[in-house]
Amino acid sequence: MKIVTSIKVALLIAFVNVSLYAGEGMWLPQLIKSLNEGEMQSMGMKLTAEDIYSVNQGSLKDAIVHFGGFCTGELISGSGLILTNHHCGYSNIQSHSTLEDNYLRDGFWAESFADEKANPGLFVRFIDRIDDVSKEAMMGVNDDMSAKERQSTIDTNLELIKAKYKMDEFQELLIRPFYNGNQYFAFVTTVYNDVRLVGTPPESIGKFGSDTDNWVWPRHTGDFALFRVYASPDNKPANYSEDNIPYTPKHFLPVSLDGVEEGDFTMVFGFPGRTNQYLPSPAVEEIVEKLNPAKISIRENALAIIDKYMRADEEVRLKYASKFARVANYWKKWIGESQGLEKSGAIAKKKKLEQDFQMRTDAKYKNILPEFEKMYAANVDLAFTRDYYGEVTSRNIELLRTVGITDRLVKAFESGGEEGYNGFKARLTPFLEGFYKDYISKIDRDVFVELVGMYADNVDAGYQPMTVKNAKANNEIDELADNIYTNSIFVKKDRAMEIINMPAAKAVEVIKMDPAYQLYKEWSNIYNERVAAPYNINKTKIDSLQRIYMKAQMETFTKKRFWPDANSTMRITYGTVDGYNPRDAVRYQPFTYLDGVVEKYVPGDYEFDVKEKLLELHEKKDYGQYTDKTGKVPVCFLGTNHTTGGNSGSPAIDAYGNLIGLNFDRVWEGTMSDINYDVDICRNIMVDARFILFIIDKYAGATRLIDEMKLVRPKG
Ligand code: ARG
Ligand code: ASP
């Protein structure tokens, strides 16, 4: 009797433990009912699956938007007010900033609807409904087909499916593969194109800690900005017009003043971009041993050069801040990811799982893993070179990137004559305008010398353009750089524009003579022929094996709940508020406070400066209603929610469906979560909703925005 009870207790504890920590997984909203509702409720959620996703009535999903296609945003008022991250709105904020009205430096708060600023090109996408179309998509597909036959059958099926949906103007149907192509879901979406900037804190709040604190806990960043969706007078999507009015959403999130405590349920609803949770061990080995180290070292060297120039000159710093942040973001992430994969023994874990799989799986699947071994071994040099080439020519040497884009102008002329040329020119011109605004060729030249040298040193000679190989052999990379950076028409804006605006045939002739263009062509030709072509053949094989492996895992581990890797579609992840142990004997608490901002304050520093006004509010403890129980203003908090890039701007939602925070990052030790989520160490970082309200109300005095929100106290 006693034994039975204690077993029961043990089981209960085991169950509760699992539940308390649930974290892994990015779940489809329409499947919450069958897969997750019970667990979520056992963790404290008071909502039903129908409250989260419903096609019949307003539900949480109607308050969540894909922001610009790269971030998430959420509706927080009945008048279309949207909350997202400062770093998601960054380029829009930047584009409205001038030396006199420097919104990046000083912040911006629209005083009325009329004062809100239009952002051409920016859109938000709502999800109206999600349908499983796997059966129709797979019609006529069988195991004997080649990958190509299979894909073309599916493509035809997808067209047939699309034809069956009746779409309104501004509606779009997106059909995406899930579980590596084993299932297909259709998303009926509505796009709103009139999205205006409403408010943003200064960078010293929205980007506080900048690159030093990026991917790091403890964090003190108020990474938020406010936008508004506008609609036609009858509340329908419409292109920008002065007659448009603030959109009335089907649902918006009330904002909680109560916050959350350690152990509380949280969920994050948004559009995660990409994860690779089901890779076989040789793929993870390739990432840890070859690909990440290559990309890290290239960016490290490029960043060191840019950093040196930025530190020496304030103007350079302003011009390069955004580019630097972009390059540094993933540079830093890959370092954390590799360390995390190593420290958590991810490869050994994968191997163990694979042994288990091998023992239990059907005979027909026993060849998958040995096949993977061979395929990855055969592809590793190509994969390495592909990453090297991409980093060097299109992500770090700006001149080559620009010339690469201009090559499409040449191609447009070759395939479409004058008309083709002008068509692409209309797109290229604004790109070039933007590019030259922040381009300093002497910095780029130094990056060129460094990275071309690295390419020559590290990439197989057979994949190198002759020009690079010779320059290296003769110790003449500097001379090569001097020639290109003195003579190329693409080094200076005026010259480039002058050429591009010449009659098409003449312009193309001049471009083709350009030394930067010629190097680019030589390089890209050899790359396309010797690297990209065989790589793509291998990759197609790897992908179809991955599809079969995914299916096989689902059939073999029948007790496991599988979630589909992220693919920029709407997902829900849930967990609890929790700290973690970054290393032996160290425990990180899950909350940070305004006091911590002041602790980090370095007057005049470009990352850790704090505005006078904020220091004053802190000094006077003028916190209004935006404190926790202990009277402090919370800034950021941690959860076990499984998030990735694209989840930035996602709402953190409490057990009752209220907004408690805004997701914007992950902790350093857990950045490996894209490949190996580990609930012990992977945490997402959110700004506390009370900090956001505090800044809007107390710091900015933008009370009209507070007034349109619905502030609640669910805990009473
Ligand atoms: N690491 C976060 C994400 O991947 C935030 C990036 C923006 N902040 C920055 N300092 N670069 O997007
Ligand atoms: N900072 C990321 C984003 O911009 C979120 C993450 O990678 O955790 O989406």
XYZ file of C-alpha atoms and ligand atoms in Angstrom:
737
model
C 0.000 0.000 0.000
C 2.647 2.374 1.094
C 4.839 1.400 -1.821
C 2.025 1.908 -4.280
C 1.364 5.363 -2.898
C 4.961 6.369 -3.091
C 5.159 5.143 -6.652
C 2.104 7.220 -7.376
C 3.694 10.211 -5.721
C 6.887 9.629 -7.646
C 4.955 9.420 -10.892
C 3.042 12.517 -9.981
C 6.237 14.380 -9.241
C 7.761 13.145 -12.469
C 4.700 14.311 -14.347
C 4.549 17.645 -12.587
C 8.245 18.126 -13.233
C 7.844 17.524 -16.910
C 4.877 19.832 -16.977
C 6.516 22.546 -14.961
C 9.361 22.641 -17.361
C 7.627 22.058 -20.661
C 9.520 24.285 -22.984
C 10.611 22.520 -26.114
C 8.396 22.935 -29.108
C 6.865 25.502 -31.420
C 3.322 24.324 -31.857
C 0.731 25.036 -34.494
C -2.170 27.033 -33.038
C -4.877 24.887 -34.637
C -3.365 21.720 -33.132
C -3.155 23.024 -29.551
C -6.494 21.398 -28.759
C -5.341 17.896 -29.581
C -1.664 18.143 -28.592
C -1.137 20.705 -25.858
C -4.256 22.007 -24.157
C -4.117 19.511 -21.280
C -0.487 20.139 -20.504
C -0.863 23.891 -20.754
C -3.754 23.829 -18.331
C -1.855 21.604 -15.946
C 0.869 24.253 -15.984
C -1.643 26.866 -14.895
C -3.171 28.173 -18.079
C -6.763 29.261 -17.565
C -7.629 29.498 -21.252
C -8.994 26.881 -23.614
C -7.566 25.987 -26.997
C -10.571 27.736 -28.529
C -9.580 30.993 -26.775
C -6.197 30.723 -28.472
C -7.238 29.719 -31.954
C -10.749 29.889 -33.317
C -12.085 30.418 -36.789
C -15.571 31.197 -35.492
C -14.879 33.990 -33.042
C -12.164 36.467 -32.122
C -9.300 34.604 -30.416
C -5.723 35.332 -29.362
C -4.395 34.583 -32.842
C -6.317 37.590 -34.199
C -4.138 39.867 -32.075
C -0.855 38.526 -33.509
C 0.731 39.708 -36.761
C 3.734 38.817 -38.837
C 5.468 42.199 -38.766
C 7.111 43.069 -42.076
C 7.647 39.350 -42.707
C 10.659 39.161 -40.367
C 9.365 39.878 -36.849
C 6.187 39.508 -34.830
C 3.870 42.211 -33.523
C 0.664 42.248 -31.479
C -2.417 44.414 -31.190
C -2.725 46.045 -27.795
C -5.666 48.380 -28.278
C -9.008 48.551 -30.019
C -7.512 51.188 -32.319
C -4.907 49.083 -34.077
C -1.979 49.896 -31.788
C 0.846 47.420 -32.401
C 3.684 46.549 -30.095
C 6.908 45.115 -31.484
C 10.644 45.372 -30.788
C 12.728 48.475 -31.276
C 15.152 46.351 -33.305
C 12.274 45.218 -35.542
C 11.217 48.795 -36.238
C 14.809 50.011 -36.385
C 15.100 50.739 -40.098
C 11.759 52.553 -40.114
C 12.753 54.613 -37.108
C 16.070 55.332 -38.785
C 14.397 56.385 -42.018
C 12.325 59.018 -40.191
C 15.363 60.298 -38.326
C 17.304 63.372 -39.365
C 20.022 65.339 -37.648
C 17.404 67.737 -36.232
C 14.768 65.104 -35.471
C 16.981 62.277 -34.371
C 14.422 59.691 -33.288
C 17.065 57.034 -32.850
C 18.904 59.154 -30.325
C 15.974 60.972 -28.708
C 12.949 58.762 -29.261
C 9.677 59.788 -30.882
C 6.119 59.960 -29.573
C 3.316 60.947 -31.925
C 1.022 63.421 -30.227
C -2.031 62.531 -32.293
C -3.123 60.114 -35.005
C -2.223 62.778 -37.558
C 1.303 62.846 -36.194
C 1.896 59.107 -36.795
C 4.348 58.386 -39.576
C 3.704 56.274 -42.677
C 6.224 53.585 -43.655
C 6.024 52.713 -47.349
C 6.738 49.016 -47.860
C 6.005 47.984 -44.286
C 3.109 45.549 -43.838
C 1.561 43.304 -41.232
C -0.010 39.942 -41.969
C -2.909 38.450 -40.023
C -3.710 34.730 -40.054
C -7.405 34.164 -40.771
C -7.366 30.383 -40.720
C -5.072 27.388 -41.047
C -6.078 24.234 -42.930
C -4.405 20.855 -43.165
C -4.041 20.211 -46.890
C -1.574 17.331 -46.597
C -3.817 14.793 -48.282
C -4.524 16.943 -51.333
C -0.888 18.055 -51.512
C 0.351 14.443 -51.527
C -2.158 13.139 -54.047
C -0.387 10.834 -56.492
C 2.916 10.965 -54.598
C 4.623 7.628 -53.939
C 7.886 6.353 -52.492
C 9.336 5.313 -55.838
C 9.369 8.826 -57.256
C 12.578 10.788 -57.630
C 12.818 13.960 -55.564
C 12.180 15.976 -58.692
C 9.099 14.023 -59.740
C 7.783 14.209 -56.219
C 8.215 17.961 -56.032
C 6.605 18.603 -59.366
C 3.598 16.444 -58.460
C 3.258 18.378 -55.217
C 3.647 21.718 -56.971
C 0.826 20.834 -59.342
C -1.322 19.762 -56.410
C -0.620 23.000 -54.578
C -1.791 24.988 -57.593
C -5.028 23.003 -57.610
C -5.501 23.649 -53.911
C -4.863 27.355 -54.351
C -7.424 27.546 -57.130
C -10.096 26.253 -54.752
C -9.701 29.091 -52.285
C -11.574 32.291 -52.984
C -9.438 35.205 -51.899
C -10.404 38.834 -51.402
C -8.106 41.636 -52.431
C -5.353 41.863 -49.767
C -5.860 38.226 -48.838
C -3.124 35.765 -49.646
C -2.962 32.009 -49.405
C 0.346 30.589 -48.236
C 0.961 26.857 -48.335
C 4.000 25.579 -46.459
C 5.610 22.180 -45.918
C 5.919 20.896 -42.338
C 7.888 18.061 -40.769
C 10.457 18.324 -43.576
C 7.803 17.975 -46.249
C 5.677 15.214 -44.739
C 2.694 17.500 -44.170
C 1.321 20.668 -45.752
C -0.732 23.444 -44.205
C -2.512 26.295 -45.940
C -2.687 29.727 -44.318
C -5.392 32.143 -45.323
C -3.884 35.520 -44.512
C -4.825 39.182 -44.758
C -2.205 41.839 -45.345
C -2.458 45.441 -44.133
C -0.128 47.847 -45.886
C -0.699 51.052 -43.979
C 1.393 50.688 -40.829
C 2.526 53.885 -39.123
C 5.147 54.648 -36.538
C 3.556 55.765 -33.268
C 6.294 55.805 -30.695
C 9.766 54.665 -29.815
C 12.044 55.157 -26.843
C 15.542 56.477 -27.495
C 18.200 53.915 -28.385
C 19.636 54.314 -24.901
C 16.524 52.439 -23.736
C 15.457 50.475 -26.833
C 18.974 49.229 -27.512
C 20.497 49.653 -24.054
C 23.612 47.492 -23.766
C 23.748 47.211 -27.553
C 26.188 44.565 -28.772
C 27.902 43.921 -25.449
C 24.634 42.814 -23.859
C 23.176 41.224 -26.988
C 22.328 37.519 -26.376
C 23.213 38.036 -22.742
C 21.539 37.771 -19.379
C 21.239 39.722 -17.075
C 19.625 42.132 -19.511
C 18.230 45.638 -19.133
C 16.989 46.569 -22.591
C 13.617 48.197 -23.268
C 13.531 46.737 -26.753
C 10.092 47.985 -27.860
C 8.435 50.328 -30.339
C 4.830 51.139 -31.200
C 3.154 51.158 -34.594
C -0.449 51.367 -35.719
C -2.397 49.522 -38.391
C -4.646 51.716 -40.496
C -7.599 50.510 -42.553
C -10.122 51.935 -44.976
C -13.131 53.734 -43.458
C -15.014 50.400 -43.508
C -12.143 48.719 -41.570
C -10.793 46.776 -44.572
C -7.148 46.555 -45.625
C -6.146 49.443 -47.868
C -3.032 51.003 -49.281
C -1.867 54.156 -47.535
C -4.374 56.971 -47.723
C -5.089 60.045 -45.654
C -8.662 58.799 -45.434
C -7.604 55.626 -43.668
C -8.573 55.197 -40.049
C -7.085 53.217 -37.150
C -7.975 49.560 -37.593
C -10.422 47.911 -35.201
C -9.083 44.388 -34.588
C -11.098 41.242 -33.917
C -9.095 40.870 -30.744
C -6.416 42.764 -28.854
C -4.367 41.858 -25.800
C -5.146 43.489 -22.474
C -1.941 44.498 -20.690
C -1.355 43.123 -17.202
C -0.060 45.304 -14.393
C 0.463 42.251 -12.205
C 3.355 40.672 -14.068
C 4.444 37.118 -13.351
C 6.413 35.313 -10.699
C 8.894 32.496 -10.868
C 7.087 29.311 -11.885
C 4.166 31.104 -13.522
C 2.843 29.913 -16.854
C 3.809 31.947 -19.926
C 3.338 31.501 -23.621
C 4.847 33.217 -26.609
C 2.847 33.527 -29.788
C 4.595 34.496 -33.016
C 6.418 33.706 -36.227
C 9.667 31.818 -35.502
C 11.882 31.690 -38.602
C 13.902 28.501 -38.724
C 15.029 25.683 -36.475
C 16.815 22.401 -37.145
C 15.854 20.215 -34.243
C 15.800 16.855 -36.027
C 19.170 16.831 -37.775
C 21.292 13.681 -37.611
C 24.595 13.828 -35.697
C 26.877 14.259 -38.749
C 24.982 17.446 -39.601
C 25.520 18.835 -36.110
C 29.175 17.797 -36.257
C 29.522 19.675 -39.518
C 28.060 22.809 -37.928
C 30.229 22.636 -34.809
C 33.468 21.586 -36.456
C 33.397 23.305 -39.825
C 30.646 25.774 -40.619
C 30.323 27.802 -37.443
C 34.097 28.243 -36.939
C 34.461 29.463 -40.531
C 31.640 31.984 -40.332
C 32.727 33.145 -36.896
C 36.321 33.792 -37.920
C 35.340 35.679 -41.076
C 32.971 37.958 -39.215
C 35.374 38.357 -36.335
C 38.029 39.755 -38.639
C 35.612 41.954 -40.570
C 34.114 43.322 -37.367
C 37.524 44.075 -35.885
C 38.329 46.305 -38.848
C 34.992 48.120 -38.761
C 35.205 48.503 -34.994
C 38.583 50.198 -35.248
C 37.194 52.798 -37.654
C 34.006 53.260 -35.646
C 35.880 53.944 -32.451
C 38.069 56.534 -34.126
C 35.293 58.609 -35.647
C 31.783 59.435 -34.485
C 30.470 59.933 -38.010
C 31.700 56.500 -39.004
C 30.091 55.061 -35.905
C 26.697 56.473 -36.864
C 26.961 55.226 -40.416
C 28.060 51.741 -39.471
C 26.061 51.156 -36.269
C 23.229 49.297 -37.923
C 25.421 47.246 -40.276
C 27.774 46.394 -37.460
C 24.891 45.250 -35.269
C 23.563 43.039 -38.046
C 26.868 41.303 -38.692
C 27.714 41.076 -34.991
C 24.327 39.591 -34.092
C 24.852 36.227 -35.757
C 28.609 36.250 -35.228
C 27.891 36.289 -31.521
C 25.046 33.828 -31.810
C 27.147 31.218 -33.585
C 29.809 31.426 -30.885
C 27.209 30.854 -28.188
C 25.586 28.121 -30.217
C 28.824 26.197 -30.717
C 29.796 26.529 -27.068
C 26.347 25.405 -25.977
C 26.326 22.422 -28.319
C 29.684 21.358 -26.987
C 28.949 21.968 -23.346
C 25.610 20.168 -23.454
C 27.110 17.197 -25.268
C 24.617 17.657 -28.079
C 26.416 15.362 -30.487
C 26.715 12.541 -27.984
C 23.036 12.986 -27.181
C 22.116 12.786 -30.831
C 24.229 9.666 -31.228
C 22.493 8.036 -28.332
C 19.121 8.833 -29.802
C 20.307 7.452 -33.113
C 21.392 4.175 -31.501
C 18.007 3.914 -29.946
C 16.355 4.661 -33.262
C 18.495 2.115 -35.014
C 17.520 -0.566 -32.531
C 13.825 0.097 -32.625
C 13.052 1.181 -36.111
C 11.676 -0.821 -39.011
C 14.107 -2.646 -41.290
C 13.178 -0.313 -44.138
C 14.564 2.648 -42.200
C 17.800 1.102 -40.969
C 19.775 2.510 -43.837
C 18.942 6.143 -43.214
C 21.661 6.923 -40.697
C 24.523 5.213 -42.518
C 23.366 7.041 -45.654
C 23.469 10.359 -43.836
C 27.050 9.645 -42.745
C 28.088 9.176 -46.347
C 26.144 12.118 -47.687
C 27.481 14.576 -45.148
C 31.022 13.316 -45.607
C 30.707 13.761 -49.356
C 29.282 17.257 -49.013
C 31.275 18.861 -46.226
C 33.845 20.678 -48.375
C 31.127 22.057 -50.600
C 29.081 23.176 -47.618
C 32.135 24.819 -46.098
C 33.010 26.626 -49.335
C 29.420 27.691 -49.819
C 29.350 29.364 -46.415
C 32.778 30.881 -46.974
C 31.785 32.299 -50.330
C 28.504 33.662 -49.014
C 30.124 35.353 -46.027
C 32.986 36.847 -48.005
C 31.302 37.977 -51.198
C 27.785 38.760 -50.156
C 27.723 39.486 -46.460
C 30.970 41.209 -45.597
C 32.725 42.742 -48.595
C 30.134 45.348 -49.452
C 31.504 46.208 -52.867
C 31.227 42.620 -54.071
C 27.740 42.375 -52.694
C 26.675 45.533 -54.513
C 28.295 44.393 -57.715
C 26.568 41.023 -57.308
C 23.217 42.765 -57.114
C 24.133 44.944 -60.077
C 24.888 41.787 -62.016
C 21.149 41.219 -62.045
C 20.859 44.464 -64.002
C 23.202 43.073 -66.603
C 21.235 39.836 -66.712
C 17.964 41.747 -66.976
C 19.377 43.535 -70.011
C 20.617 40.320 -71.560
C 17.277 38.590 -71.212
C 14.891 41.526 -71.514
C 16.743 44.253 -73.392
C 16.157 47.922 -72.613
C 12.850 47.172 -70.956
C 14.296 44.483 -68.716
C 17.120 46.836 -67.814
C 14.803 49.656 -66.839
C 12.571 47.306 -64.904
C 15.427 46.193 -62.659
C 16.970 49.647 -62.559
C 13.834 50.939 -60.837
C 14.542 48.496 -58.011
C 18.292 48.887 -58.007
C 18.338 52.688 -57.755
C 16.719 52.958 -54.300
C 18.930 50.112 -53.115
C 22.041 51.966 -54.268
C 20.826 55.220 -52.713
C 20.529 53.436 -49.386
C 23.815 51.624 -49.811
C 25.958 54.692 -50.546
C 24.395 56.694 -47.732
C 26.333 54.538 -45.281
C 29.292 53.362 -47.330
C 32.940 54.208 -46.700
C 35.121 52.554 -49.293
C 38.400 52.671 -47.377
C 36.881 50.538 -44.627
C 35.528 48.120 -47.199
C 38.927 47.965 -48.871
C 40.543 46.826 -45.636
C 37.836 44.212 -45.178
C 38.456 43.091 -48.763
C 42.178 42.593 -48.173
C 41.539 40.615 -45.010
C 38.759 38.376 -46.298
C 40.176 37.709 -49.736
C 43.318 36.597 -47.921
C 41.283 34.319 -45.691
C 39.506 32.824 -48.676
C 42.832 32.114 -50.349
C 44.166 30.526 -47.162
C 41.204 28.403 -46.201
C 39.281 27.377 -49.271
C 40.402 24.529 -51.514
C 42.478 25.889 -54.414
C 40.131 24.253 -56.904
C 37.340 26.573 -55.792
C 39.342 29.789 -56.011
C 39.214 32.295 -58.837
C 42.572 32.602 -60.595
C 42.837 36.299 -59.708
C 42.631 35.529 -56.003
C 44.964 32.570 -56.234
C 47.597 34.562 -58.105
C 47.310 37.615 -55.900
C 47.882 35.414 -52.892
C 50.782 33.509 -54.464
C 52.507 36.760 -55.425
C 51.707 38.490 -52.176
C 49.682 41.067 -54.097
C 46.287 41.165 -52.455
C 46.937 44.764 -51.439
C 47.665 45.709 -55.028
C 44.540 43.909 -56.175
C 42.536 45.873 -53.619
C 44.132 49.157 -54.647
C 43.334 48.558 -58.264
C 39.724 47.685 -57.567
C 39.052 50.345 -54.971
C 40.628 53.062 -57.095
C 39.202 52.132 -60.455
C 35.823 50.546 -59.909
C 32.854 52.734 -60.802
C 31.025 51.203 -57.839
C 33.255 52.739 -55.203
C 31.573 56.134 -55.505
C 27.897 56.880 -55.704
C 28.039 59.631 -58.350
C 30.059 57.542 -60.734
C 27.901 54.438 -60.260
C 24.686 56.397 -60.775
C 26.068 58.161 -63.808
C 26.862 54.850 -65.469
C 23.620 53.188 -64.526
C 21.662 56.116 -65.943
C 23.359 55.850 -69.334
C 21.547 54.132 -72.205
C 21.233 50.460 -71.266
C 23.604 48.973 -73.837
C 26.330 51.482 -73.039
C 25.902 51.077 -69.289
C 26.196 47.307 -69.558
C 29.327 47.677 -71.644
C 30.967 49.878 -69.017
C 29.853 47.644 -66.128
C 31.359 44.635 -67.854
C 34.740 46.369 -68.025
C 34.703 47.229 -64.349
C 37.443 45.527 -62.269
C 35.162 44.804 -59.305
C 32.542 43.392 -61.640
C 35.116 41.278 -63.437
C 36.413 39.811 -60.206
C 32.879 39.136 -59.078
C 32.043 37.362 -62.336
C 35.159 35.242 -62.297
C 34.497 34.303 -58.690
C 30.773 33.637 -59.012
C 31.228 31.607 -62.195
C 33.691 29.251 -60.642
C 31.555 29.105 -57.523
C 28.322 28.350 -59.377
C 29.898 25.709 -61.502
C 32.109 23.903 -59.022
C 30.368 24.515 -55.715
C 26.720 25.528 -55.989
C 25.784 23.028 -58.681
C 27.093 19.874 -56.956
C 26.083 21.240 -53.562
C 22.489 21.621 -54.712
C 22.406 18.082 -56.023
C 23.682 16.790 -52.679
C 21.369 19.033 -50.755
C 18.316 17.755 -52.580
C 19.325 14.230 -51.624
C 19.995 15.199 -48.030
C 16.657 16.981 -47.802
C 14.697 14.042 -49.075
C 16.491 11.714 -46.712
C 15.734 14.160 -43.904
C 12.053 13.960 -44.840
C 12.139 10.196 -44.609
C 14.127 10.337 -41.375
C 11.527 12.690 -39.880
C 8.739 10.319 -40.845
C 10.698 7.373 -39.522
C 11.300 9.097 -36.176
C 7.597 9.811 -35.848
C 6.732 6.206 -36.614
C 9.424 4.812 -34.321
C 9.050 6.967 -31.226
C 5.303 6.697 -30.972
C 5.107 8.078 -27.438
C 6.942 11.251 -28.280
C 5.046 14.389 -29.292
C 6.703 15.875 -32.356
C 6.565 19.542 -33.231
C 7.450 20.717 -36.732
C 10.634 22.787 -37.158
C 10.008 26.526 -37.430
C 9.389 27.842 -40.934
C 8.184 31.431 -40.417
C 4.624 30.289 -39.787
C 2.518 31.107 -36.754
C 3.444 29.100 -33.663
C 2.881 28.931 -29.947
C 5.483 27.992 -27.436
C 4.894 27.812 -23.715
C 6.807 27.366 -20.522
C 7.310 28.957 -17.168
C 9.171 31.898 -15.716
C 12.504 30.482 -14.611
C 16.143 31.385 -14.015
C 19.048 29.056 -14.795
C 22.550 28.033 -13.822
C 24.958 29.352 -16.454
C 27.855 27.512 -14.824
C 28.855 25.709 -11.688
C 27.697 27.447 -8.522
C 26.104 30.353 -10.350
C 22.355 30.873 -10.415
C 20.758 33.579 -12.531
C 17.509 35.032 -11.228
C 14.786 35.512 -13.846
C 14.074 39.206 -13.204
C 16.010 42.437 -13.727
C 15.078 45.888 -12.438
C 15.505 49.553 -13.191
C 18.107 49.643 -10.421
C 20.186 47.376 -12.652
C 20.011 49.879 -15.516
C 21.517 52.461 -13.225
C 24.149 49.961 -12.084
C 25.233 49.478 -15.702
C 25.156 53.200 -16.482
C 28.373 54.548 -18.046
C 28.048 58.275 -18.780
C 28.727 59.085 -22.418
C 29.238 55.460 -23.414
C 27.593 54.502 -26.681
C 26.145 51.306 -25.255
C 25.463 52.080 -21.610
C 24.593 55.745 -21.409
C 21.291 56.598 -19.698
C 19.191 59.700 -20.332
C 18.887 62.278 -17.568
C 15.118 61.911 -17.461
C 15.310 58.212 -16.675
C 17.920 58.765 -13.972
C 15.656 61.383 -12.461
C 12.614 59.103 -12.373
C 14.789 56.468 -10.720
C 16.233 58.914 -8.256
C 12.778 60.146 -7.222
C 11.272 56.683 -7.405
C 8.590 58.226 -9.559
C 7.319 54.848 -10.726
C 3.538 55.303 -10.820
C 1.669 52.006 -10.900
C 4.446 50.198 -12.749
C 6.192 48.361 -9.942
C 6.141 44.797 -8.717
C 5.125 43.871 -5.182
C 8.438 44.993 -3.755
C 8.084 48.472 -5.200
C 10.744 48.097 -7.905
C 10.277 48.622 -11.641
C 10.915 45.323 -13.429
C 12.768 45.560 -16.755
C 13.290 42.084 -18.259
C 12.443 38.503 -17.348
C 13.219 34.962 -18.469
C 11.109 31.994 -19.451
C 11.548 28.467 -20.748
C 9.629 29.336 -23.926
C 11.267 27.869 -27.021
C 11.816 30.781 -29.405
C 14.034 31.692 -32.324
C 14.770 34.523 -34.768
C 11.436 35.912 -35.989
C 9.980 35.603 -32.505
C 11.271 39.069 -31.825
C 8.307 41.250 -31.007
C 6.217 38.262 -29.965
C 3.919 38.809 -27.011
C 4.551 36.997 -23.765
C 1.101 36.068 -22.537
C 0.010 35.018 -19.043
C -2.357 32.251 -17.943
C -5.348 34.497 -18.628
C -4.472 35.765 -22.078
C -3.021 39.136 -21.040
C 0.197 40.648 -22.270
C 2.918 40.443 -19.634
C 5.948 41.092 -21.795
C 7.582 41.321 -25.169
C 10.006 38.679 -26.445
C 13.255 39.933 -27.952
C 16.209 37.625 -27.351
C 17.632 34.442 -25.840
C 20.348 33.836 -23.250
C 23.905 33.221 -24.388
C 24.249 29.740 -22.891
C 21.069 28.625 -24.678
C 21.475 30.008 -28.198
C 21.925 26.413 -29.349
C 18.154 25.997 -28.961
C 17.699 26.079 -32.743
C 19.491 22.748 -32.934
C 19.299 21.291 -29.458
C 16.722 22.772 -27.121
C 17.605 21.993 -23.525
C 15.150 23.059 -20.863
C 17.900 23.334 -18.256
C 19.637 26.168 -19.992
C 17.601 27.561 -22.899
C 15.730 30.706 -21.935
C 13.963 33.419 -23.873
C 14.314 37.038 -22.775
C 11.303 39.347 -22.560
C 10.845 43.003 -21.665
C 8.379 43.302 -18.807
C 5.122 44.963 -19.896
C 5.309 47.221 -16.852
C 8.627 48.636 -18.013
C 7.084 49.376 -21.406
C 4.148 51.150 -19.757
C 6.484 52.989 -17.393
C 8.531 54.331 -20.297
C 5.467 55.334 -22.327
C 3.746 56.985 -19.381
C 6.378 58.268 -16.976
C 9.347 58.754 -19.264
C 7.601 59.954 -22.420
C 4.344 61.283 -21.001
C 2.507 59.683 -23.906
C -0.620 59.111 -21.837
C -2.897 59.090 -24.861
C -1.375 55.688 -25.691
C -1.845 54.337 -22.177
C -5.470 55.528 -22.315
C -6.301 53.462 -25.370
C -4.919 50.251 -23.827
C -6.823 48.001 -21.486
C -4.772 47.641 -18.303
C -5.815 44.742 -16.090
C -4.920 43.185 -12.763
C -5.749 39.490 -13.175
C -4.282 38.565 -9.820
C -6.625 41.009 -8.044
N 19.872 38.940 -30.558
C 18.563 39.455 -30.862
C 18.018 38.848 -32.176
O 18.589 37.961 -32.725
C 18.527 40.937 -30.878
C 19.265 41.601 -31.981
C 19.177 43.082 -32.011
N 20.124 43.713 -31.119
C 21.439 43.928 -31.411
N 22.208 44.470 -30.521
N 21.963 43.613 -32.563
O 17.548 39.416 -33.069
N 16.420 38.433 -31.445
C 15.720 37.450 -32.243
C 14.791 38.079 -33.272
O 15.054 39.148 -33.743
C 15.012 36.487 -31.379
C 15.895 35.319 -31.044
O 16.683 34.916 -31.915
O 15.748 34.793 -29.954
O 13.847 37.490 -33.736
